[in-house]
Short mmCIF file of C-alpha atoms in Angstrom, two decimals:
data_model
loop_
_atom_site.label_atom_id
_atom_site.label_comp_id
_atom_site.label_asym_id
_atom_site.label_seq_id
_atom_site.Cartn_x
_atom_site.Cartn_y
_atom_site.Cartn_z
CA MET A 379 -0.21 -0.02 0.22
CA ALA A 380 1.08 3.56 -1.02
CA ASP A 381 1.47 6.15 1.66
CA ILE A 382 -1.49 8.35 1.66
CA LYS A 383 -0.53 11.63 0.86
CA ASP A 384 -3.11 14.79 2.02
CA ARG A 385 -4.10 15.63 -1.22
CA TYR A 386 -4.93 14.20 -4.60
CA ASP A 387 -6.32 15.76 -8.11
CA GLY A 388 -8.83 13.16 -8.16
CA LEU A 389 -10.56 10.50 -5.98
CA VAL A 390 -11.88 7.47 -7.35
CA ILE A 391 -14.56 5.56 -5.18
CA GLY A 392 -15.03 2.20 -6.39
CA GLY A 393 -12.21 -0.52 -7.58
CA GLY A 394 -14.30 -1.97 -9.93
CA ILE A 395 -13.69 -2.31 -14.28
CA ALA A 396 -15.48 1.75 -14.05
CA GLY A 397 -13.47 2.59 -11.20
CA MET A 398 -10.25 1.31 -12.70
CA GLN A 399 -10.50 2.58 -15.77
CA ALA A 400 -11.55 6.35 -14.74
CA ALA A 401 -8.78 6.18 -12.40
CA LEU A 402 -6.42 4.99 -15.50
CA ASP A 403 -7.55 7.48 -17.60
CA LEU A 404 -7.17 10.24 -15.05
CA ALA A 405 -4.10 9.43 -14.17
CA GLY A 406 -2.96 8.93 -17.79
CA GLN A 407 -3.45 12.69 -18.30
CA GLY A 408 -0.63 13.31 -15.56
CA PHE A 409 -2.92 13.61 -12.45
CA HIS A 410 -2.51 12.18 -9.31
CA VAL A 411 -5.31 10.05 -8.11
CA LEU A 412 -6.44 8.23 -5.10
CA LEU A 413 -8.78 5.06 -5.86
CA VAL A 414 -10.41 3.73 -2.73
CA GLU A 415 -12.40 -0.02 -3.00
CA ARG A 416 -14.26 -1.32 -0.16
CA GLN A 417 -13.26 -4.69 -0.79
CA PRO A 418 -9.99 -6.62 0.22
CA SER A 419 -9.52 -6.66 -3.38
CA ILE A 420 -9.50 -4.30 -6.63
CA GLY A 421 -11.46 -5.67 -9.49
CA GLY A 422 -15.03 -5.62 -8.78
CA ILE A 423 -17.86 -7.91 -9.71
CA MET A 424 -15.91 -8.47 -13.45
CA VAL A 425 -12.97 -10.38 -12.13
CA GLY A 426 -15.17 -13.04 -10.64
CA LEU A 427 -17.11 -13.42 -13.98
CA ASN A 428 -16.15 -16.77 -16.10
CA LYS A 429 -16.56 -15.03 -19.72
CA VAL A 430 -17.55 -11.75 -21.08
CA PHE A 431 -20.01 -11.84 -23.93
CA PRO A 432 -20.08 -11.81 -27.18
CA THR A 433 -16.63 -12.56 -27.45
CA LEU A 434 -16.40 -15.36 -24.81
CA ASP A 435 -13.21 -13.65 -23.52
CA CYS A 436 -12.24 -14.83 -20.33
CA SER A 437 -13.00 -12.25 -17.70
CA SER A 438 -10.33 -12.34 -15.60
CA CYS A 439 -7.92 -12.31 -18.28
CA ILE A 440 -9.16 -8.97 -19.29
CA CYS A 441 -9.69 -7.49 -15.47
CA THR A 442 -6.36 -8.61 -14.27
CA PRO A 443 -3.79 -7.17 -16.19
CA ARG A 444 -6.20 -3.43 -15.94
CA MET A 445 -5.97 -4.37 -11.78
CA ALA A 446 -2.09 -4.68 -12.09
CA GLU A 447 -1.79 -1.56 -13.86
CA VAL A 448 -3.89 0.12 -11.41
CA ALA A 449 -1.57 -1.03 -8.73
CA HIS A 450 1.83 -0.21 -10.13
CA HIS A 451 0.77 3.05 -11.83
CA GLU A 452 2.96 6.22 -10.73
CA ARG A 453 0.50 8.50 -10.40
CA ILE A 454 -2.55 6.22 -8.71
CA SER A 455 -2.38 5.54 -4.96
CA LEU A 456 -4.67 2.54 -3.77
CA LEU A 457 -6.74 2.03 -0.37
CA THR A 458 -8.28 -1.34 -0.23
CA TYR A 459 -10.94 -2.44 2.77
CA THR A 460 -12.05 1.31 2.93
CA GLU A 461 -15.07 2.73 2.97
CA VAL A 462 -15.91 6.26 2.09
CA GLN A 463 -17.04 8.02 5.34
CA LYS A 464 -18.17 11.82 4.06
CA VAL A 465 -17.40 13.90 0.54
CA GLU A 466 -17.44 17.28 1.53
CA PRO A 467 -17.19 20.44 -0.93
CA LEU A 468 -14.95 22.84 -0.41
CA ASN A 469 -15.61 24.55 -3.10
CA PRO A 470 -13.57 24.11 -5.15
CA GLY A 471 -12.64 20.87 -4.45
CA PHE A 472 -13.67 18.52 -1.71
CA ARG A 473 -12.54 16.68 1.12
CA VAL A 474 -12.97 13.30 1.97
CA ARG A 475 -13.03 11.07 4.96
CA LEU A 476 -12.16 7.62 4.67
CA LEU A 477 -11.87 4.57 7.17
CA LYS A 478 -9.30 1.86 6.53
CA LYS A 479 -10.73 -1.41 7.99
CA PRO A 480 -8.08 -3.45 9.92
CA ARG A 481 -6.85 -6.70 7.91
CA TYR A 482 -4.94 -7.61 10.91
CA VAL A 483 -1.87 -7.86 8.04
CA VAL A 484 1.13 -5.01 7.60
CA GLU A 485 0.00 -4.66 3.85
CA ALA A 486 3.62 -3.21 2.68
CA ASP A 487 4.99 -6.59 4.50
CA CYS A 488 2.75 -9.35 3.07
CA ILE A 489 4.18 -11.59 0.23
CA GLY A 490 0.83 -13.54 -0.24
CA CYS A 491 2.36 -16.91 0.15
CA SER A 492 -0.87 -18.37 1.71
CA LEU A 493 1.17 -19.99 4.83
CA CYS A 494 -1.18 -18.29 7.12
CA GLU A 495 -4.03 -19.42 5.19
CA LEU A 496 -3.05 -23.02 5.17
CA ALA A 497 -2.06 -23.09 9.24
CA CYS A 498 -5.57 -21.73 10.08
CA ASP A 499 -7.92 -24.57 10.75
CA VAL A 500 -11.35 -22.96 10.48
CA TYR A 501 -12.90 -23.20 7.24
CA VAL A 502 -15.38 -20.53 6.02
CA ARG A 503 -17.88 -20.36 3.16
CA HIS A 504 -16.34 -17.77 1.01
CA GLU A 505 -18.26 -14.61 -0.07
CA PHE A 506 -16.29 -14.77 -3.54
CA ASP A 507 -17.94 -18.09 -4.47
CA TYR A 508 -21.05 -16.87 -3.02
CA ARG A 509 -20.86 -19.50 -0.28
CA LEU A 510 -20.50 -22.33 -2.25
CA GLY A 511 -16.60 -22.49 -1.94
CA ALA A 512 -14.72 -22.55 0.98
CA ARG A 513 -11.89 -20.19 2.63
CA ARG A 514 -10.16 -20.06 5.77
CA ALA A 515 -10.36 -17.10 9.00
CA ILE A 516 -7.24 -15.69 7.41
CA TYR A 517 -6.96 -16.03 3.81
CA ILE A 518 -6.03 -14.20 0.06
CA PRO A 519 -9.13 -12.88 -1.11
CA HIS A 520 -9.05 -15.10 -4.29
CA ALA A 521 -6.48 -15.98 -6.78
CA ASN A 522 -6.22 -13.19 -8.85
CA ALA A 523 -6.69 -10.67 -5.91
CA ILE A 524 -4.74 -7.43 -5.88
CA PRO A 525 -3.07 -6.53 -3.84
CA GLN A 526 -2.43 -10.17 -2.75
CA VAL A 527 -2.59 -9.27 0.76
CA ALA A 528 -4.31 -11.68 3.38
CA VAL A 529 -7.03 -10.71 5.51
CA LEU A 530 -8.03 -11.87 8.90
CA ASP A 531 -11.68 -12.43 9.35
CA PRO A 532 -12.28 -12.07 13.31
CA GLU A 533 -15.48 -13.13 13.04
CA TYR A 534 -13.97 -17.03 12.71
CA CYS A 535 -10.64 -16.53 14.20
CA VAL A 536 -10.08 -18.88 17.01
CA PHE A 537 -7.27 -16.94 18.73
CA ASP A 538 -4.56 -19.57 18.67
CA GLY A 539 -1.89 -17.74 16.85
CA SER A 540 -1.30 -20.63 14.36
CA CYS A 541 -1.46 -17.68 11.37
CA ALA A 542 1.51 -15.72 13.36
CA LYS A 543 3.24 -18.82 13.96
CA VAL A 544 4.30 -19.80 10.08
CA CYS A 545 4.14 -16.08 8.94
CA PRO A 546 7.83 -15.68 7.16
CA LYS A 547 7.52 -11.78 7.35
CA ASP A 548 6.05 -11.61 10.82
CA CYS A 549 3.17 -9.78 9.23
CA ILE A 550 0.26 -10.64 11.29
CA ASP A 551 -0.81 -7.67 13.14
CA PHE A 552 -3.51 -8.20 15.89
CA ALA A 553 -3.10 -5.03 17.01
CA GLN A 554 -4.36 -3.55 13.83
CA LEU A 555 -7.31 -0.64 14.73
CA PRO A 556 -9.62 1.04 12.16
CA GLU A 557 -7.53 3.90 10.10
CA GLU A 558 -9.15 7.20 9.84
CA HIS A 559 -7.62 9.20 6.88
CA THR A 560 -8.81 12.92 5.33
CA VAL A 561 -7.58 14.16 2.18
CA GLU A 562 -8.52 16.62 -0.30
CA ALA A 563 -9.03 16.17 -3.81
CA GLY A 564 -9.66 18.28 -6.92
CA THR A 565 -12.56 16.37 -8.32
CA VAL A 566 -14.33 12.86 -7.17
CA ILE A 567 -15.37 10.18 -9.69
CA VAL A 568 -18.25 7.69 -8.46
CA THR A 569 -17.76 4.21 -9.57
CA SER A 570 -20.08 2.22 -6.98
CA GLY A 571 -21.15 -0.65 -9.17
CA LEU A 572 -23.93 -2.89 -8.59
CA GLN A 573 -25.73 -5.80 -6.22
CA ILE A 574 -28.20 -8.13 -7.89
CA THR A 575 -31.94 -8.33 -6.49
CA PRO A 576 -32.16 -10.73 -3.30
CA MET A 577 -32.45 -14.30 -3.92
CA ASN A 578 -36.01 -13.78 -1.78
CA ALA A 579 -37.19 -11.33 -3.86
CA LYS A 580 -40.17 -13.19 -5.50
CA LYS A 581 -40.64 -15.36 -2.64
CA GLU A 582 -42.89 -17.81 -5.57
CA TYR A 583 -39.25 -18.79 -7.42
CA GLY A 584 -37.67 -19.94 -3.60
CA GLY A 585 -34.67 -18.57 -4.11
CA ASP A 586 -33.83 -18.46 -0.55
CA THR A 587 -35.38 -21.44 0.30
CA TYR A 588 -34.07 -24.32 -2.64
CA VAL A 589 -30.38 -24.94 -2.71
CA ASN A 590 -30.53 -25.94 -6.77
CA VAL A 591 -31.73 -22.05 -7.21
CA MET A 592 -28.96 -20.72 -8.23
CA ASN A 593 -27.92 -16.78 -8.61
CA PRO A 594 -26.42 -15.80 -11.97
CA LEU A 595 -23.00 -14.76 -10.40
CA ALA A 596 -23.01 -17.85 -8.02
CA MET A 597 -23.22 -19.66 -11.24
CA GLU A 598 -20.23 -17.48 -12.88
CA ARG A 599 -17.92 -19.05 -10.28
CA VAL A 600 -19.30 -22.71 -10.78
CA GLN A 601 -18.46 -22.09 -14.36
CA SER A 602 -15.26 -20.54 -13.69
CA SER A 603 -11.78 -22.96 -13.81
CA ASN A 604 -10.72 -21.40 -10.61
CA GLY A 605 -14.25 -21.75 -9.15
CA PRO A 606 -16.01 -23.87 -5.90
CA TYR A 607 -16.39 -26.91 -7.86
CA GLY A 608 -13.97 -26.96 -10.92
CA HIS A 609 -16.98 -28.27 -13.16
CA VAL A 610 -20.54 -27.17 -13.38
CA LEU A 611 -22.72 -29.19 -10.60
CA ARG A 612 -25.42 -28.55 -8.53
CA PRO A 613 -24.94 -27.91 -4.78
CA SER A 614 -27.38 -30.17 -3.70
CA ASP A 615 -25.46 -33.55 -4.45
CA GLY A 616 -22.71 -32.54 -6.97
CA LYS A 617 -24.94 -34.14 -9.81
CA VAL A 618 -23.65 -33.11 -13.25
CA PRO A 619 -27.15 -31.14 -14.13
CA LYS A 620 -28.88 -32.69 -17.52
CA SER A 621 -31.33 -30.21 -17.59
CA VAL A 622 -31.11 -26.28 -16.70
CA ALA A 623 -33.56 -23.91 -16.59
CA TYR A 624 -32.74 -19.76 -17.12
CA VAL A 625 -35.72 -17.80 -15.38
CA GLN A 626 -35.43 -14.43 -17.25
CA CYS A 627 -36.47 -10.88 -15.66
CA ALA A 628 -36.66 -13.15 -12.05
CA GLY A 629 -35.61 -9.27 -10.61
CA SER A 630 -36.04 -6.92 -13.37
CA ARG A 631 -38.95 -5.19 -15.04
CA ASP A 632 -41.15 -5.77 -12.06
CA ALA A 633 -42.52 -3.10 -10.14
CA SER A 634 -44.05 -5.50 -7.45
CA ILE A 635 -40.48 -5.55 -6.35
CA GLY A 636 -39.28 -2.14 -6.74
CA VAL A 637 -37.29 -2.59 -9.91
CA PRO A 638 -39.81 -1.54 -13.21
CA TYR A 639 -36.87 -1.15 -15.44
CA CYS A 640 -34.74 -3.55 -17.82
CA SER A 641 -31.70 -4.43 -16.38
CA ARG A 642 -30.19 -4.60 -19.58
CA VAL A 643 -27.34 -7.64 -19.03
CA CYS A 644 -29.28 -10.67 -18.04
CA CYS A 645 -30.34 -12.24 -21.60
CA MET A 646 -26.92 -12.11 -22.54
CA TYR A 647 -25.45 -13.07 -19.50
CA ALA A 648 -27.92 -16.39 -19.74
CA LEU A 649 -26.85 -17.03 -23.21
CA LYS A 650 -23.81 -16.63 -22.47
CA GLN A 651 -23.72 -18.99 -19.61
CA ALA A 652 -25.93 -21.38 -21.37
CA ILE A 653 -23.30 -21.81 -24.51
CA MET A 654 -20.77 -22.35 -21.61
CA ILE A 655 -22.55 -25.27 -20.56
CA LYS A 656 -23.38 -26.69 -23.30
CA HIS A 657 -19.91 -26.44 -24.45
CA GLU A 658 -18.84 -28.50 -20.97
CA LEU A 659 -21.96 -30.56 -20.73
CA HIS A 660 -22.90 -31.77 -24.26
CA ASP A 661 -26.04 -33.48 -23.25
CA THR A 662 -27.01 -31.35 -20.92
CA GLU A 663 -30.70 -29.49 -21.88
CA ILE A 664 -30.64 -25.98 -21.48
CA THR A 665 -33.86 -23.81 -21.68
CA ILE A 666 -34.28 -20.13 -21.16
CA TYR A 667 -37.60 -19.01 -20.53
CA HIS A 668 -38.52 -14.80 -21.33
CA MET A 669 -40.91 -12.55 -21.81
CA ASP A 670 -38.61 -11.20 -25.00
CA ILE A 671 -34.90 -11.41 -25.30
CA ARG A 672 -33.46 -7.99 -25.63
CA ALA A 673 -30.26 -8.09 -27.66
CA PHE A 674 -29.37 -4.71 -28.39
CA GLY A 675 -25.38 -4.34 -28.43
CA LYS A 676 -23.01 -4.75 -31.14
CA GLY A 677 -22.47 -8.74 -31.53
CA TYR A 678 -25.41 -9.35 -29.13
CA GLU A 679 -28.03 -10.43 -31.93
CA GLN A 680 -25.83 -13.05 -33.83
CA PHE A 681 -25.05 -14.24 -30.20
CA TYR A 682 -28.49 -14.88 -29.50
CA ARG A 683 -29.04 -16.52 -32.60
CA ARG A 684 -25.49 -18.61 -32.04
CA ALA A 685 -26.73 -19.94 -28.79
CA MET A 686 -30.06 -21.05 -30.44
CA ALA A 687 -28.01 -23.03 -33.02
CA GLU A 688 -25.72 -24.55 -30.37
CA GLY A 689 -29.21 -25.84 -28.97
CA ILE A 690 -30.62 -23.48 -26.10
CA ARG A 691 -34.06 -24.10 -26.33
CA VAL A 692 -35.25 -20.20 -25.84
CA VAL A 693 -39.28 -19.96 -24.89
CA LYS A 694 -41.28 -17.30 -24.62
CA ALA A 695 -43.26 -17.94 -21.14
CA LYS A 696 -43.86 -16.54 -17.79
CA VAL A 697 -42.97 -18.42 -14.92
CA ALA A 698 -45.44 -18.50 -12.05
CA ARG A 699 -43.95 -20.39 -9.60
CA ILE A 700 -40.73 -22.77 -8.80
CA SER A 701 -41.23 -25.91 -6.59
CA GLU A 702 -38.92 -28.54 -5.33
CA VAL A 703 -39.64 -31.79 -6.29
CA GLU A 704 -37.64 -35.62 -5.30
CA ASN A 705 -34.03 -35.60 -5.47
CA ARG A 706 -34.02 -31.85 -5.21
CA ASP A 707 -34.95 -31.26 -8.34
CA LEU A 708 -36.97 -28.41 -9.45
CA SER A 709 -40.58 -28.36 -10.90
CA LEU A 710 -41.23 -24.71 -12.82
CA ARG A 711 -45.16 -23.90 -13.15
CA VAL A 712 -44.73 -22.14 -16.86
CA GLU A 713 -47.52 -20.19 -18.87
CA LEU A 714 -46.11 -20.91 -22.42
CA ILE A 715 -47.23 -18.24 -24.35
CA ASP A 716 -46.60 -19.21 -27.92
CA GLU A 717 -48.71 -22.59 -27.21
CA GLY A 718 -51.43 -20.44 -26.55
CA GLY A 719 -51.06 -19.38 -22.96
CA LYS A 720 -51.23 -23.64 -22.19
CA VAL A 721 -49.96 -23.69 -18.47
CA ALA A 722 -47.24 -26.88 -17.99
CA ASP A 723 -45.12 -28.01 -15.04
CA ILE A 724 -41.91 -28.59 -16.38
CA ARG A 725 -38.86 -30.29 -14.46
CA HIS A 726 -35.30 -29.15 -14.35
CA ASP A 727 -32.19 -30.22 -12.07
CA LEU A 728 -30.96 -26.56 -11.83
CA VAL A 729 -32.65 -23.09 -12.01
CA VAL A 730 -30.61 -19.72 -12.46
CA LEU A 731 -32.71 -16.90 -11.84
CA SER A 732 -31.52 -14.25 -13.63
CA GLN A 733 -31.89 -11.65 -10.91
CA GLY A 734 -31.77 -7.92 -11.89
CA VAL A 735 -29.27 -4.89 -11.48
CA ILE A 736 -29.79 -2.95 -8.41
CA PRO A 737 -27.59 0.36 -7.08
CA GLY A 738 -24.21 -1.25 -5.30
CA TRP A 739 -24.29 1.92 -2.93
CA HIS A 740 -26.85 3.88 -1.60
CA PRO A 741 -24.70 6.91 0.45
CA GLY A 742 -27.33 8.81 2.11
CA ASP A 743 -25.81 11.97 3.31
CA VAL A 744 -22.28 10.71 2.71
CA LEU A 745 -22.13 11.96 -0.60
CA PRO A 746 -23.86 15.13 -1.74
CA VAL A 747 -25.09 13.29 -4.68
CA PRO A 748 -29.07 12.66 -5.32
CA GLU A 749 -30.61 9.48 -6.11
CA ALA A 750 -33.25 9.16 -9.22
CA ARG A 751 -36.32 7.42 -8.47
CA ASP A 752 -34.73 4.11 -9.18
CA GLY A 753 -32.10 4.48 -6.64
CA PHE A 754 -29.04 5.28 -9.04
CA PHE A 755 -27.45 8.81 -9.11
CA GLU A 756 -29.20 11.21 -10.34
CA VAL A 757 -27.69 12.11 -14.19
CA PRO A 758 -29.49 15.66 -14.92
CA GLU A 759 -28.24 15.51 -18.67
CA LEU A 760 -28.35 12.22 -19.71
CA ALA A 761 -28.50 12.84 -22.98
CA THR A 762 -25.73 15.18 -23.66
CA LYS A 763 -23.38 14.76 -20.30
CA PRO A 764 -23.59 11.23 -19.22
CA ALA A 765 -21.04 11.39 -16.75
CA ARG A 766 -21.97 14.33 -14.98
CA SER A 767 -23.66 14.32 -11.64
CA PRO A 768 -25.92 17.90 -10.27
CA VAL A 769 -22.88 18.36 -8.31
CA GLU A 770 -20.28 20.31 -9.74
CA GLY A 771 -16.65 18.33 -9.47
CA ILE A 772 -18.37 15.11 -9.34
CA PHE A 773 -18.83 12.82 -12.04
CA LEU A 774 -20.53 9.54 -12.39
CA ALA A 775 -19.82 5.93 -14.49
CA GLY A 776 -20.56 2.28 -14.80
CA VAL A 777 -23.52 1.12 -12.55
CA ALA A 778 -23.82 4.10 -10.48
CA THR A 779 -25.90 5.78 -13.05
CA GLY A 780 -27.65 2.54 -14.01
CA PRO A 781 -27.56 -0.91 -15.79
CA LYS A 782 -24.95 -1.49 -18.43
CA ASP A 783 -22.85 -3.84 -19.82
CA ILE A 784 -18.98 -3.83 -19.71
CA PRO A 785 -17.94 -2.10 -22.71
CA ASP A 786 -20.38 0.77 -21.80
CA ALA A 787 -19.42 1.13 -18.20
CA ILE A 788 -16.08 1.27 -19.65
CA VAL A 789 -16.73 4.09 -22.11
CA GLU A 790 -18.63 5.78 -19.25
CA ALA A 791 -15.52 5.89 -17.38
CA GLY A 792 -13.56 7.27 -19.89
CA ALA A 793 -16.09 10.15 -20.40
CA ALA A 794 -15.85 10.53 -16.81
CA ALA A 795 -12.19 10.73 -16.30
CA MET A 796 -12.06 13.21 -19.22
CA GLU A 797 -14.94 15.30 -17.87
CA ALA A 798 -12.99 15.46 -14.43
CA ALA A 799 -9.74 16.67 -16.47
CA MET A 800 -11.54 19.35 -17.93
CA TYR A 801 -12.92 20.28 -14.53
CA LEU A 802 -9.42 20.41 -13.02
CA GLY A 803 -8.16 22.51 -16.03
CA ARG A 804 -11.26 25.26 -14.68
CA THR A 805 -10.64 25.23 -11.39
CA ALA A 806 -8.04 26.66 -9.09
CA VAL A 807 -7.10 23.57 -7.30
CA GLY A 808 -6.63 22.43 -10.97
CA GLN A 809 -4.29 24.49 -12.32
CA ALA A 810 -2.02 24.15 -9.50
CA ALA A 811 -2.14 20.22 -10.26
CA ILE A 812 -1.20 21.22 -13.91
CA THR A 813 1.22 23.76 -13.18
CA GLY A 814 2.78 22.98 -9.81
CA SER A 815 4.91 19.91 -11.09
CA GLY A 816 5.24 20.38 -14.59
CA ARG A 817 3.62 17.03 -14.65
CA ARG A 818 1.29 17.55 -17.73
CA ALA A 819 4.39 19.70 -19.58
CA MET B 216 10.47 -15.08 14.20
CA ASN B 217 12.80 -14.05 17.07
CA GLY B 218 11.96 -13.90 20.53
CA THR B 219 10.66 -10.32 21.06
CA LYS B 220 8.55 -10.45 18.14
CA ARG B 221 6.99 -13.95 19.52
CA LEU B 222 6.40 -11.96 22.84
CA GLU B 223 5.03 -9.10 20.97
CA TRP B 224 2.14 -10.77 18.96
CA ARG B 225 1.30 -13.09 21.83
CA GLU B 226 0.37 -10.06 24.03
CA ALA B 227 -1.41 -8.55 21.01
CA LEU B 228 -3.19 -11.66 20.41
CA ARG B 229 -4.45 -11.67 24.35
CA VAL B 230 -5.65 -8.09 23.78
CA PHE B 231 -6.97 -8.91 20.31
CA ARG B 232 -9.36 -11.83 21.48
CA GLU B 233 -10.46 -9.91 24.51
CA ARG B 234 -11.26 -6.94 22.36
CA MET B 235 -13.17 -9.55 20.17
CA GLY B 236 -14.98 -11.04 23.04
CA GLY B 237 -13.09 -14.25 23.28
CA LEU B 238 -14.61 -17.81 21.60
CA THR B 239 -18.05 -17.32 22.47
CA ASP B 240 -20.49 -20.50 22.55
CA ALA B 241 -21.67 -19.81 19.19
CA LYS B 242 -18.31 -19.88 17.69
CA LYS B 243 -17.15 -22.94 20.02
CA SER B 244 -20.39 -24.80 18.20
CA TYR B 245 -19.14 -23.64 14.74
CA LEU B 246 -15.91 -25.10 15.09
CA LYS B 247 -17.02 -28.30 16.69
CA SER B 248 -19.25 -28.86 14.01
CA ASP B 249 -16.61 -27.57 11.25
CA ARG B 250 -14.16 -29.75 12.76
CA GLU B 251 -15.98 -32.71 13.51
CA THR B 252 -17.43 -33.05 9.62
CA ARG B 253 -14.36 -32.48 7.80
CA LYS B 254 -13.07 -35.49 10.31
CA ALA B 255 -16.49 -37.41 9.40
CA VAL B 256 -15.92 -36.93 5.36
CA ARG B 257 -12.31 -38.03 5.72
CA GLU B 258 -12.95 -41.35 7.66
CA ALA B 259 -15.94 -42.25 5.19
CA LEU B 260 -13.32 -42.08 2.25
CA ARG B 261 -10.47 -43.86 4.01
CA PHE B 262 -11.08 -47.02 2.34
CA GLY B 263 -11.92 -45.99 -1.11
CA SER B 264 -13.58 -43.23 -3.55
CA LYS B 265 -17.51 -42.20 -3.08
CA THR B 266 -19.89 -39.69 -4.72
CA ILE B 267 -21.40 -36.94 -2.86
CA PRO B 268 -24.89 -38.68 -2.45
CA GLU B 269 -22.93 -41.83 -1.14
CA LEU B 270 -21.32 -39.74 1.45
CA THR B 271 -24.47 -38.18 2.32
CA GLN B 272 -26.21 -41.48 2.86
CA GLN B 273 -23.20 -42.73 4.95
CA LEU B 274 -23.09 -39.33 7.09
CA ASN B 275 -26.62 -38.58 7.34
CA LEU B 276 -26.23 -34.85 6.82
CA PRO B 277 -27.66 -32.66 4.19
CA GLY B 278 -26.20 -32.82 0.59
CA GLU B 279 -25.66 -29.18 0.36
CA ASN B 280 -23.19 -29.42 3.49
CA VAL B 281 -21.53 -32.59 1.98
CA THR B 282 -21.37 -30.90 -1.50
CA TRP B 283 -19.32 -28.15 0.26
CA TYR B 284 -16.88 -29.87 2.54
CA VAL B 285 -15.97 -32.10 -0.49
CA MET B 286 -15.55 -29.23 -2.15
CA ALA B 287 -13.49 -27.16 0.56
CA LEU B 288 -11.53 -29.97 1.21
CA LYS B 289 -10.79 -30.55 -2.73
CA ARG B 290 -9.93 -26.75 -2.51
CA TYR B 291 -7.05 -27.39 0.18
CA GLY B 292 -5.76 -30.47 -1.26
CA GLU B 293 -7.24 -33.44 0.95
CA ILE B 294 -9.44 -34.91 -1.90
CA VAL B 295 -8.97 -35.68 -5.32
CA GLU B 296 -11.64 -36.70 -8.08
CA ALA B 297 -11.58 -40.20 -8.70
CA GLY B 298 -13.17 -40.88 -11.93
CA ARG B 299 -17.35 -40.54 -12.64
CA ALA B 300 -20.48 -42.73 -11.78
CA GLY B 301 -22.72 -41.61 -13.94
CA ASP B 302 -24.22 -38.09 -13.33
CA TYR B 303 -21.48 -38.18 -10.42
CA PHE B 304 -18.36 -37.56 -9.87
CA ARG B 305 -16.16 -39.57 -7.45
CA TYR B 306 -14.18 -37.98 -4.83
CA ALA B 307 -11.06 -39.81 -2.85
CA LEU B 308 -8.40 -38.95 0.05
CA LYS B 309 -5.30 -38.05 -1.59
CA GLU B 310 -2.47 -40.47 -1.40
CA SER B 311 -0.54 -38.36 1.38
CA GLU B 312 -4.01 -38.17 3.48
CA ARG B 313 -4.69 -41.83 3.58
#
């Protein structure tokens, strides 16, 4: 971890793909940037995905080099495991209060050797694998984590010192406390990302009751070569599924759960996951139940047609409810739209709910940017200035302003960085940054 | 690790333990169950490979828990895949763990 200075030209909130891109683009213009991430590693959701659509490129192979670039950039400082406590306008610039949570490991000394993890005798369900995989009470966040630094979870620590006994760098620090930092920043870019709708949002689908009803991000981990199983298996008994169903709009376009909008990525990730299952399990039948398929991006329509050509069944239907039957299989009561509304009960081994995208952060009065009615941050001039917030000097990118796919998030991050650079060019604090050290000469 | 450092971390650990409320009953219960289940899975595999349904039947535990422990022990190198039996993988103790 770099030493934290008192002031930066720009501060980026969120170390997912949009935040990393914004930090790189702002630093690339000569500005000094502090990137703040609340998780122990940067990379956000993207580093946990299996593939990206429509190219089927390996997601972490794209994300990890960018994470390394951020970590090694001479003008980017990184604060992980850190919460933003308050962003106060100074006109111009901002004062930002930060709280760095204790890892109980000295970041500067840890070499990521995992000896502490292997010495710890407490097995815990790993959040990175959506609780399908395991970690220990002290652990490296995941294989591609940056920084590769262990973090101790006091909730499960048994206080036997086994980690400290084996650490070759003596960097376990049980005396660590939360650290407060206050920095000033000329501009702030918010890239606070997304969550998916809760598994219990639609009770009739049993997402919080039946173990073989999965969330789509858990399925990404299951499909990943470094995921919890190493194969596509179902959680209840490790069976190789012979029949998999995707239920579209399971958390979007549904005013009853407060998500009336389209989440924009669910059709494509369902098609992608279906193709990937088919590539691994040739005999497995995969059915996508949908209201309509929205394949609007570059190459997306062709991707949809490819999925059908590869044998994925795409069925226009409404799923009324899911019930668990013998062998922990799942019975879906569906109304088949293209068969005159016929109601059928169809059995599958495994079901993935294509849950909706909701905001990753509701900062309340921590950040002086209002939320729009949909819960994402308000963008007053969406058509012409999509990266500007209502507060001068604060810019927005990625899913912070609404659901979007990875290419759109990256484009928007670049736009936010450019807007932030122009803002710095117009303000006294920015002028000092530009002329003070001659960095941009 | 030198002697001074060892004393330092032991004292820091004592203070940390107090600050975190020590080993609560809930934590003790979790630990007991965690260690016993891992031991039971290892014992069940000591004389040959098994599928998760076979392990579930033998151990009389919820299938999802058995899946999780098998995958956890596989992740940490104690268990390996040992072929397939129909729709299920078989799992075995790694030779060095027998």
